Tab-separated table of C-alpha atoms and ligand atoms in Angstrom:
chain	number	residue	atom	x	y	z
A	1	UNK	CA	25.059	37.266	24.916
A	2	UNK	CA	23.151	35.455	27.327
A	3	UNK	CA	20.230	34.716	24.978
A	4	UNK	CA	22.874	33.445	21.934
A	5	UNK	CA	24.887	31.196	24.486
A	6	UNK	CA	21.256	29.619	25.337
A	7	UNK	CA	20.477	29.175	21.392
A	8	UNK	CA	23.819	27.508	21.412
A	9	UNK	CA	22.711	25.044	24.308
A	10	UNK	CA	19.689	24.584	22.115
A	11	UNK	CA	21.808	23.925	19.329
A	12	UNK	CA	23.738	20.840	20.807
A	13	UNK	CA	20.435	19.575	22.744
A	14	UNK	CA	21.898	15.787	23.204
A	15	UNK	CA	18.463	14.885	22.849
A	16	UNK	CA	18.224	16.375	19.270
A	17	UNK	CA	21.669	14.623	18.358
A	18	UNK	CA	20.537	11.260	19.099
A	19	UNK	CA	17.811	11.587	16.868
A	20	UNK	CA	20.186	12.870	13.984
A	21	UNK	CA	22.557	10.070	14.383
A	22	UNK	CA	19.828	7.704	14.891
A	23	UNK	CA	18.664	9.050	11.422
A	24	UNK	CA	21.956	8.862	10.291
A	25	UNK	CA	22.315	5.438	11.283
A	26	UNK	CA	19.210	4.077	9.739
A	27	UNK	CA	19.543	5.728	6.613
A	28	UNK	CA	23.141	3.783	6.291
A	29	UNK	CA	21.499	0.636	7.216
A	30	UNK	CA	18.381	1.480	4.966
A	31	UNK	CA	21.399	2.006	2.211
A	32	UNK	CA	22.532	-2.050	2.792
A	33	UNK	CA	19.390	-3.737	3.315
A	34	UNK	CA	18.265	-4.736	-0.510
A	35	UNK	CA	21.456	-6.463	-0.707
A	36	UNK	CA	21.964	-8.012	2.708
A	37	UNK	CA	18.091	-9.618	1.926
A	38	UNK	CA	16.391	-7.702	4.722
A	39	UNK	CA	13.496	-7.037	3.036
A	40	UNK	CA	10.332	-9.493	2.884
A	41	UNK	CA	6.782	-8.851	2.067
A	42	UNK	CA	4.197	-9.360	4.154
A	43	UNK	CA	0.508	-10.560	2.231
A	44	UNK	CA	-2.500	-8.821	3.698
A	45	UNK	CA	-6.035	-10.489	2.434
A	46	UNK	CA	-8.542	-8.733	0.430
A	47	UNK	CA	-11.554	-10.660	1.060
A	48	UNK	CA	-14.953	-11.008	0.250
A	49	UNK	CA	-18.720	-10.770	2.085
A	50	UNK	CA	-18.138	-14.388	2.177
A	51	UNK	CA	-14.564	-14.339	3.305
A	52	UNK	CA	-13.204	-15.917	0.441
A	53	UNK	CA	-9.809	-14.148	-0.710
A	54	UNK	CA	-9.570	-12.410	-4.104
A	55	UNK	CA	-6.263	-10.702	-3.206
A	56	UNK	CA	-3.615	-9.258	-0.973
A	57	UNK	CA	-1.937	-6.081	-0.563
A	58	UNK	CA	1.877	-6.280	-0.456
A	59	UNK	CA	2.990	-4.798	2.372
A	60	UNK	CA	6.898	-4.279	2.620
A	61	UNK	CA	8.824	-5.041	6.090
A	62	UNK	CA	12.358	-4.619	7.463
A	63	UNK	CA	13.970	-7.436	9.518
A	64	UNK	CA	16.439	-5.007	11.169
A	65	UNK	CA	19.805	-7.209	12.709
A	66	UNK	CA	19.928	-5.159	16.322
A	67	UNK	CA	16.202	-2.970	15.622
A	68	UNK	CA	14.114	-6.018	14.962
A	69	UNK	CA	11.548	-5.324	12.566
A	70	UNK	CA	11.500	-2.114	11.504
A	71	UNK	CA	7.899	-0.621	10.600
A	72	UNK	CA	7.557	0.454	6.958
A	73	UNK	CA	5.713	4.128	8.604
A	74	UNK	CA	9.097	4.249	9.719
A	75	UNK	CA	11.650	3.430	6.659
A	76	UNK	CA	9.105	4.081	4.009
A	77	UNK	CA	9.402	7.772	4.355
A	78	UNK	CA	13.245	7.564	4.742
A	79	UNK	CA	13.431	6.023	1.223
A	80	UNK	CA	11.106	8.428	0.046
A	81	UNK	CA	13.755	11.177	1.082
A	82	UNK	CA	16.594	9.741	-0.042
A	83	UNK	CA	15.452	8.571	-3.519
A	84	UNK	CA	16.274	4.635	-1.890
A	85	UNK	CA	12.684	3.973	-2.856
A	86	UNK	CA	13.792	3.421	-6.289
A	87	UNK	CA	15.751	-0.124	-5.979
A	88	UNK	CA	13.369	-1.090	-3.126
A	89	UNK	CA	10.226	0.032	-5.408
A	90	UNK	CA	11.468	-1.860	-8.050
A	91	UNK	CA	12.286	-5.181	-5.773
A	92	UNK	CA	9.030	-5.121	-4.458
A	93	UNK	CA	7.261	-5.339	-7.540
A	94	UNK	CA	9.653	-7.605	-9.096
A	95	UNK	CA	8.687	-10.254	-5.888
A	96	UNK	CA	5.077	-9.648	-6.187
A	97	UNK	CA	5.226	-10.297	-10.407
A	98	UNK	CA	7.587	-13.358	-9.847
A	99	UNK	CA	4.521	-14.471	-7.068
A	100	UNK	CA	2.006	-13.679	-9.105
A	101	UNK	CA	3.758	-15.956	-11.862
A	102	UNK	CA	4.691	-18.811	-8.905
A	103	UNK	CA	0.754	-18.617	-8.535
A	104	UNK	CA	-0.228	-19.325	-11.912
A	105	UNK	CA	-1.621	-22.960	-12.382
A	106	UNK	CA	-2.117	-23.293	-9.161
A	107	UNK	CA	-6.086	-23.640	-8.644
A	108	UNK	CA	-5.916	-21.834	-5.155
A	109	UNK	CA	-4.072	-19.428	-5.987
A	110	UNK	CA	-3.893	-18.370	-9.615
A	111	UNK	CA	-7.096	-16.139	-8.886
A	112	UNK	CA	-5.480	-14.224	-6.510
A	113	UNK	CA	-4.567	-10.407	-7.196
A	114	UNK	CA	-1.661	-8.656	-5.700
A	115	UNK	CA	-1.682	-4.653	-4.721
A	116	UNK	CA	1.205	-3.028	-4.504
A	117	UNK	CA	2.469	0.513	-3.401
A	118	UNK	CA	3.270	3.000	-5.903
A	119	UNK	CA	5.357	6.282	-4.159
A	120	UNK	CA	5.017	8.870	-6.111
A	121	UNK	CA	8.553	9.568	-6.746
A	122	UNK	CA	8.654	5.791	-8.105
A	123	UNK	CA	5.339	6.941	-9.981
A	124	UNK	CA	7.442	10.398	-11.801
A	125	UNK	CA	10.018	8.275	-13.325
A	126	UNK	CA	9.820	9.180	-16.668
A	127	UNK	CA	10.421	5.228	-17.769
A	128	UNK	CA	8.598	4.035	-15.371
A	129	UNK	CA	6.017	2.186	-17.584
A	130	UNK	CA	8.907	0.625	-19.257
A	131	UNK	CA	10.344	-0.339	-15.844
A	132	UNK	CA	7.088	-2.298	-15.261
A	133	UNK	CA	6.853	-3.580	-19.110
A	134	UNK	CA	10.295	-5.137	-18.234
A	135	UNK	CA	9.747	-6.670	-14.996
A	136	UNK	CA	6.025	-8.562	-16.181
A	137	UNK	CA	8.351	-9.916	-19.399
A	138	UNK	CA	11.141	-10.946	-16.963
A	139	UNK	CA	8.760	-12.792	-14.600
A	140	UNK	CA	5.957	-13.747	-16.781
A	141	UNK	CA	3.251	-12.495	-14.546
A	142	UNK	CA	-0.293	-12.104	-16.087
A	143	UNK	CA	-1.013	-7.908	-15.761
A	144	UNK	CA	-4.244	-8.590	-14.781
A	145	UNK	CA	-3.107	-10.496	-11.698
A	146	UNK	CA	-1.347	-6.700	-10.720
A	147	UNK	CA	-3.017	-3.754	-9.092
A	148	UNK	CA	-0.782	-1.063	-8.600
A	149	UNK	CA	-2.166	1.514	-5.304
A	150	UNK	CA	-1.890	4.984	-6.058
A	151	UNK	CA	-2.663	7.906	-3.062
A	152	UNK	CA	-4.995	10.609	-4.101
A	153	UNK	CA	-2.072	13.373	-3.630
A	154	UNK	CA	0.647	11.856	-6.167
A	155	UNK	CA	-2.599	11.770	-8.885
A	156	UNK	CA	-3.020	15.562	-7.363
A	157	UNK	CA	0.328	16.369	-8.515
A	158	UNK	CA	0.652	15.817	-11.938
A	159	UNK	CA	-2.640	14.750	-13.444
A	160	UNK	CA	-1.798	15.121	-16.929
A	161	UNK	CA	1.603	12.615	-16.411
A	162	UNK	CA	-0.262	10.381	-14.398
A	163	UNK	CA	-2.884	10.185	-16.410
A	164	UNK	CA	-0.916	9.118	-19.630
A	165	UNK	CA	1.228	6.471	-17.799
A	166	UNK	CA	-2.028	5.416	-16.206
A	167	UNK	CA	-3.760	4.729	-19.315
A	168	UNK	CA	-0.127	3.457	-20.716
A	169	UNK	CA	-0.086	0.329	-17.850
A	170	UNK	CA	-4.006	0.133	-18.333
A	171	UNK	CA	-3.365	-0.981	-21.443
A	172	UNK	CA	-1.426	-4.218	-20.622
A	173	UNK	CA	-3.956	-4.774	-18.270
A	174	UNK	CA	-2.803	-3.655	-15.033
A	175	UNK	CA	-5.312	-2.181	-12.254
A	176	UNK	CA	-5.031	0.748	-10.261
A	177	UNK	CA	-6.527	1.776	-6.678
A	178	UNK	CA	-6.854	4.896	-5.065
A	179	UNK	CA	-5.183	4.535	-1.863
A	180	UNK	CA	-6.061	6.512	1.831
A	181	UNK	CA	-9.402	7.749	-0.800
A	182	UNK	CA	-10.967	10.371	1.147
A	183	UNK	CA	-7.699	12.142	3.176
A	184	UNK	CA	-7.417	14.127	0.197
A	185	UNK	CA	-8.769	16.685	-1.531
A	186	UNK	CA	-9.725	15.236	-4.850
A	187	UNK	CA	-12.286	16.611	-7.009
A	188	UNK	CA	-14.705	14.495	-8.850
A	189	UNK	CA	-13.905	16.056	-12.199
A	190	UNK	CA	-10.411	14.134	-12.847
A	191	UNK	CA	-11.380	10.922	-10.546
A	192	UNK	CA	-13.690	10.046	-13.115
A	193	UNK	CA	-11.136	10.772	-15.784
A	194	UNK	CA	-8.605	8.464	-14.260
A	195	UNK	CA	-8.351	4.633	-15.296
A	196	UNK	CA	-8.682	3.716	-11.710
A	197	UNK	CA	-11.055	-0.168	-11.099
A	198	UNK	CA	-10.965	0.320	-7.553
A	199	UNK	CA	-11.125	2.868	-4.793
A	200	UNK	CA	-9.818	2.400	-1.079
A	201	UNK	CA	-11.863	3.717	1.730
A	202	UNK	CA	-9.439	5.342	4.209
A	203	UNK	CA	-9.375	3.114	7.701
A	204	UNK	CA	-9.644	6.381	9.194
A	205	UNK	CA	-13.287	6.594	8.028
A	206	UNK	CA	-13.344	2.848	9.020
A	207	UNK	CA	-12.598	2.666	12.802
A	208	UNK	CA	-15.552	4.879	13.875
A	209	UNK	CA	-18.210	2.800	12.421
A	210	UNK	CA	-21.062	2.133	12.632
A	211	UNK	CA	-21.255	5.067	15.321
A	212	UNK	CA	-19.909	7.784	14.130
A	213	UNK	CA	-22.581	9.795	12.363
A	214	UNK	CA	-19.912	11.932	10.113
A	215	UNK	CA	-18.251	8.859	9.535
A	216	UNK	CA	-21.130	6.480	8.094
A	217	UNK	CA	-22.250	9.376	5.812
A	218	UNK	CA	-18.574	9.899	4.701
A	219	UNK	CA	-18.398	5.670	4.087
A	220	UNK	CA	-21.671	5.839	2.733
A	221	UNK	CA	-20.702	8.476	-0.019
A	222	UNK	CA	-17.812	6.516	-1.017
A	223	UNK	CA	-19.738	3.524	-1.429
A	224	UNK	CA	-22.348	4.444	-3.411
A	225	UNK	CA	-20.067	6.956	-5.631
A	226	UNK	CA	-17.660	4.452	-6.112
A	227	UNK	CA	-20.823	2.142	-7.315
A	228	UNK	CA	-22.019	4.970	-9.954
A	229	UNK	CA	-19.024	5.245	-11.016
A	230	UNK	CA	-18.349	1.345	-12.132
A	231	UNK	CA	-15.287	1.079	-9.749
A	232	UNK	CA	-14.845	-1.253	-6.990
A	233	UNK	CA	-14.378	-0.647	-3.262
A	234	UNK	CA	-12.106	-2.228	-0.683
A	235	UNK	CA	-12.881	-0.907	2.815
A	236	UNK	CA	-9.224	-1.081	4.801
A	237	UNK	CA	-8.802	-0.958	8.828
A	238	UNK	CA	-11.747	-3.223	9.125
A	239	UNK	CA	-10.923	-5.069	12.657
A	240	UNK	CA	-14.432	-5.363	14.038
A	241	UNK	CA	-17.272	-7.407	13.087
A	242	UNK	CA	-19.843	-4.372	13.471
A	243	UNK	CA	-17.797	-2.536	10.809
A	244	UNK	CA	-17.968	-4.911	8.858
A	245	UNK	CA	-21.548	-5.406	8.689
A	246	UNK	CA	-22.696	-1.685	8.586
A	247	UNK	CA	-20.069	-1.971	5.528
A	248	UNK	CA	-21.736	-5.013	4.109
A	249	UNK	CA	-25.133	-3.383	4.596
A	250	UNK	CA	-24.053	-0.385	2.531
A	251	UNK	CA	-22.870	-2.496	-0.109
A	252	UNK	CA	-18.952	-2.464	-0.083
A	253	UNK	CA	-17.202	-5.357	-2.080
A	254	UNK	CA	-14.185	-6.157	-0.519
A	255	UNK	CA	-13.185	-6.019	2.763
A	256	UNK	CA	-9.229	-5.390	4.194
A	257	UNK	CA	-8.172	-5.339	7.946
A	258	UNK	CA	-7.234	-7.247	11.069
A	259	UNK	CA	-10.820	-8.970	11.704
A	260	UNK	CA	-9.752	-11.585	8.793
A	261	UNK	CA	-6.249	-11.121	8.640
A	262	UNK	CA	-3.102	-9.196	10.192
A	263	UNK	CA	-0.365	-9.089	7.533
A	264	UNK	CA	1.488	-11.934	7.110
A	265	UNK	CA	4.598	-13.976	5.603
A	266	UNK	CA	3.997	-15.796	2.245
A	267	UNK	CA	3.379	-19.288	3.749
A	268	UNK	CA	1.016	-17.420	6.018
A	269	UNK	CA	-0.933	-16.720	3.658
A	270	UNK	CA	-1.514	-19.448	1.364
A	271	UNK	CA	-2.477	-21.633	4.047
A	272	UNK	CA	-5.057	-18.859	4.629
A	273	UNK	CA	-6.339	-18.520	1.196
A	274	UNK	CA	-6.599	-22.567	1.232
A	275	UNK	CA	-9.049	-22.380	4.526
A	276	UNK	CA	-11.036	-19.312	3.063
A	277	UNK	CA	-11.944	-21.451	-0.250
A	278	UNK	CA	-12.916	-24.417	2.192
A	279	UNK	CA	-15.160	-22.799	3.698
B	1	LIG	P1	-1.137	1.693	3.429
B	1	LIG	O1	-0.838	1.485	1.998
B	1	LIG	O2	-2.303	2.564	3.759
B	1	LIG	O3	-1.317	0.238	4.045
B	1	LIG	C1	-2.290	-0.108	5.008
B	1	LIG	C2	-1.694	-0.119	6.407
B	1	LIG	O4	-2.723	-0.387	7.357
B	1	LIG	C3	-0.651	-1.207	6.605
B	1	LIG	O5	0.325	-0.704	7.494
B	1	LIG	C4	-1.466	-2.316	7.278
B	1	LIG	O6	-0.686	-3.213	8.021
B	1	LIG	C5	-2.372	-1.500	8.155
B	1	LIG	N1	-3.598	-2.213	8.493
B	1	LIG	C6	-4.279	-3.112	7.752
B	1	LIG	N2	-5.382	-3.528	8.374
B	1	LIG	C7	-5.439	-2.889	9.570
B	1	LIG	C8	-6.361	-2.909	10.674
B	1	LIG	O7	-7.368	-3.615	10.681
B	1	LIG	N3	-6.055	-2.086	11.724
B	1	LIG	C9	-4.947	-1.296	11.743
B	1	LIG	N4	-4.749	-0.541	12.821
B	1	LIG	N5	-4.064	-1.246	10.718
B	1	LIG	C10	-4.310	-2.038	9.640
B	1	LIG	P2	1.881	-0.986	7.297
B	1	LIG	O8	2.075	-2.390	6.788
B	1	LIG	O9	2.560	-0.586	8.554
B	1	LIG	O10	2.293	0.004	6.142
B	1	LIG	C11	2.259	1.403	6.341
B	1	LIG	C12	2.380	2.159	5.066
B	1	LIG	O11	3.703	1.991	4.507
B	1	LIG	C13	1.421	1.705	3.969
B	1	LIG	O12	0.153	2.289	4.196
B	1	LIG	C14	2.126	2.228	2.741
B	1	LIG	O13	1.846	3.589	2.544
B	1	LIG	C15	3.596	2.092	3.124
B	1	LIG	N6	4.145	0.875	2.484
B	1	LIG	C16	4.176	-0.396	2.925
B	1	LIG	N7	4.793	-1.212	2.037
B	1	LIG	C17	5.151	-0.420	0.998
B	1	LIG	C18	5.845	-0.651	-0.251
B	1	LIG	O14	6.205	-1.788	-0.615
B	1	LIG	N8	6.045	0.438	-1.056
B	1	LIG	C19	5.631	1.686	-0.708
B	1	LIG	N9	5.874	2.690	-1.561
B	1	LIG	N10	4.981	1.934	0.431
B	1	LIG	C20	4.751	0.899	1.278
B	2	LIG	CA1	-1.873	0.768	0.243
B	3	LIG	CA1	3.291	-16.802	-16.615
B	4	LIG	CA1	-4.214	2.913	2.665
């Protein structure tokens, strides 16, 4: 009796509570945020060994009334859970097509290619390619200004589905990257199936460099796989200068992290990709 009445104490640990109603809580507000216009996305630079921009990841964020700004580690898993994702999936890439459109004609800017995430329940939707058919003919965009970022375990999980819708969005032009490449467990066979024009080198691989031994040999692989393989490669995490240059030396294309830019607001950006082409 003793033992139960303690598993009961355990039960109604107040610290435990908090956390559910704090759960609680967010969820609800996660549930009102599309429509109260909490949402904005943040641009992060893609640039190259000059420093010149040739795109931006999308990078969602929550302007939370009482919480401030929420971090997308934070919410982005919350949607995941409760299927949310959807409408804020589908917002996101309807802001990043209608910017990618907004950008066209504009000689600084109309180069400029926006990433955005793909969650993999987003991803299983069996209309999904129609979804996206719909929102480039609603917003004009030109495909080939879109990369959608896929993660090496939502290609894991289905690769026959994937594949076909893959090759489906390929076809209107649209480019995909491997996201967090490396965390996984992929096997060469079916990456070099996939209709993938970039790969993403984890920033976990990225912060130990150049000293980490395991590290450089890991980056080093990547690079020179990726190369063999035609695709890209867009190192992410970069924040210091001697990354960047044992990346450089090893031949990666395009380089992602805090050492050019932090994510930023739209107006952010621009004025950033005007400076980068004056250089
Ligand atoms: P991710 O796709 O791997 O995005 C890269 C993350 O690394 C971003 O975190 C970015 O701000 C951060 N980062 C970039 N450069 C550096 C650097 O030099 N140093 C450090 N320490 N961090 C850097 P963020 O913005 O907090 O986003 C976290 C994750 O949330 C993303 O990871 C992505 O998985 C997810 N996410 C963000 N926006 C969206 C979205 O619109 N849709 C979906 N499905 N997921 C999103
Ligand atoms: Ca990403
Ligand atoms: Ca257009
Ligand atoms: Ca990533």
């Amino acid at each position: 009796a003793k033992d139960e009445g303690r598993n009961v104490l355990r039960f109604f640990d107040p610290a435990m509570q908090t956390t559910l109603d704090e759960r609680i809580g967010l969820e609800r507000d996660l549930r009102l945020a599309l429509d109260l216009g909490q949402f904005t996305p943040f641009y992060q630079a893609q640039v190259d060994r000059e420093g010149r921009v040739l795109g931006a990841e999308v990078l969602l964020r929550w302007q939370h009334p009482e919480r401030g700004m929420v971090s997308p580690a934070e919410f982005i898993p919350l949607a995941e859970a409760t299927g949310l994702i959807l409408p804020i999936g589908q917002w996101v890439l309807e802001s990043a097509c209608r910017q990618i459109d907004h950008w066209s004609g504009n000689d600084r800017l109309q180069h400029v290619r926006l990433a955005v995430n793909v969650s993999a329940r987003e991803f299983r939707q069996p209309d999904f390619v129609d979804q996206v058919k719909h929102v480039l003919s609603e917003t004009g965009a030109d495909p080939a200004r879109l990369r959608l970022e896929l993660t090496e375990s939502m290609v894991l999980e289905d690769v026959g589905g994937t594949f076909e819708k893959m090759e489906a969005l390929k076809q209107l032009g649209i480019g995909f990257a491997l996201d967090d490449f490396g965390t996984g467990h992929s096997s060469l066979a079916y990456l070099t199936r996939l209709p993938l024009d970039t790969l993403k080198i984890d920033s976990s691989f990225v912060f130990n460099l150049p000293d980490s031994h395991n590290d450089a040999v890991v980056a080093q692989t990547i690079i020179s796989m990726a190369r063999s393989l035609g695709l890209n490669v867009i190192a992410e995490g970069v924040e210091t200068e001697a990354q960047r240059d044992f990346l450089a030396l090893n031949h990666c294309h395009v380089y992602q992290g805090y050492l050019f830019s932090r994510p930023v607001p739209l107006e952010d950006f621009e004025k950033f990709c005007a400076a980068s082409l004056e250089n």
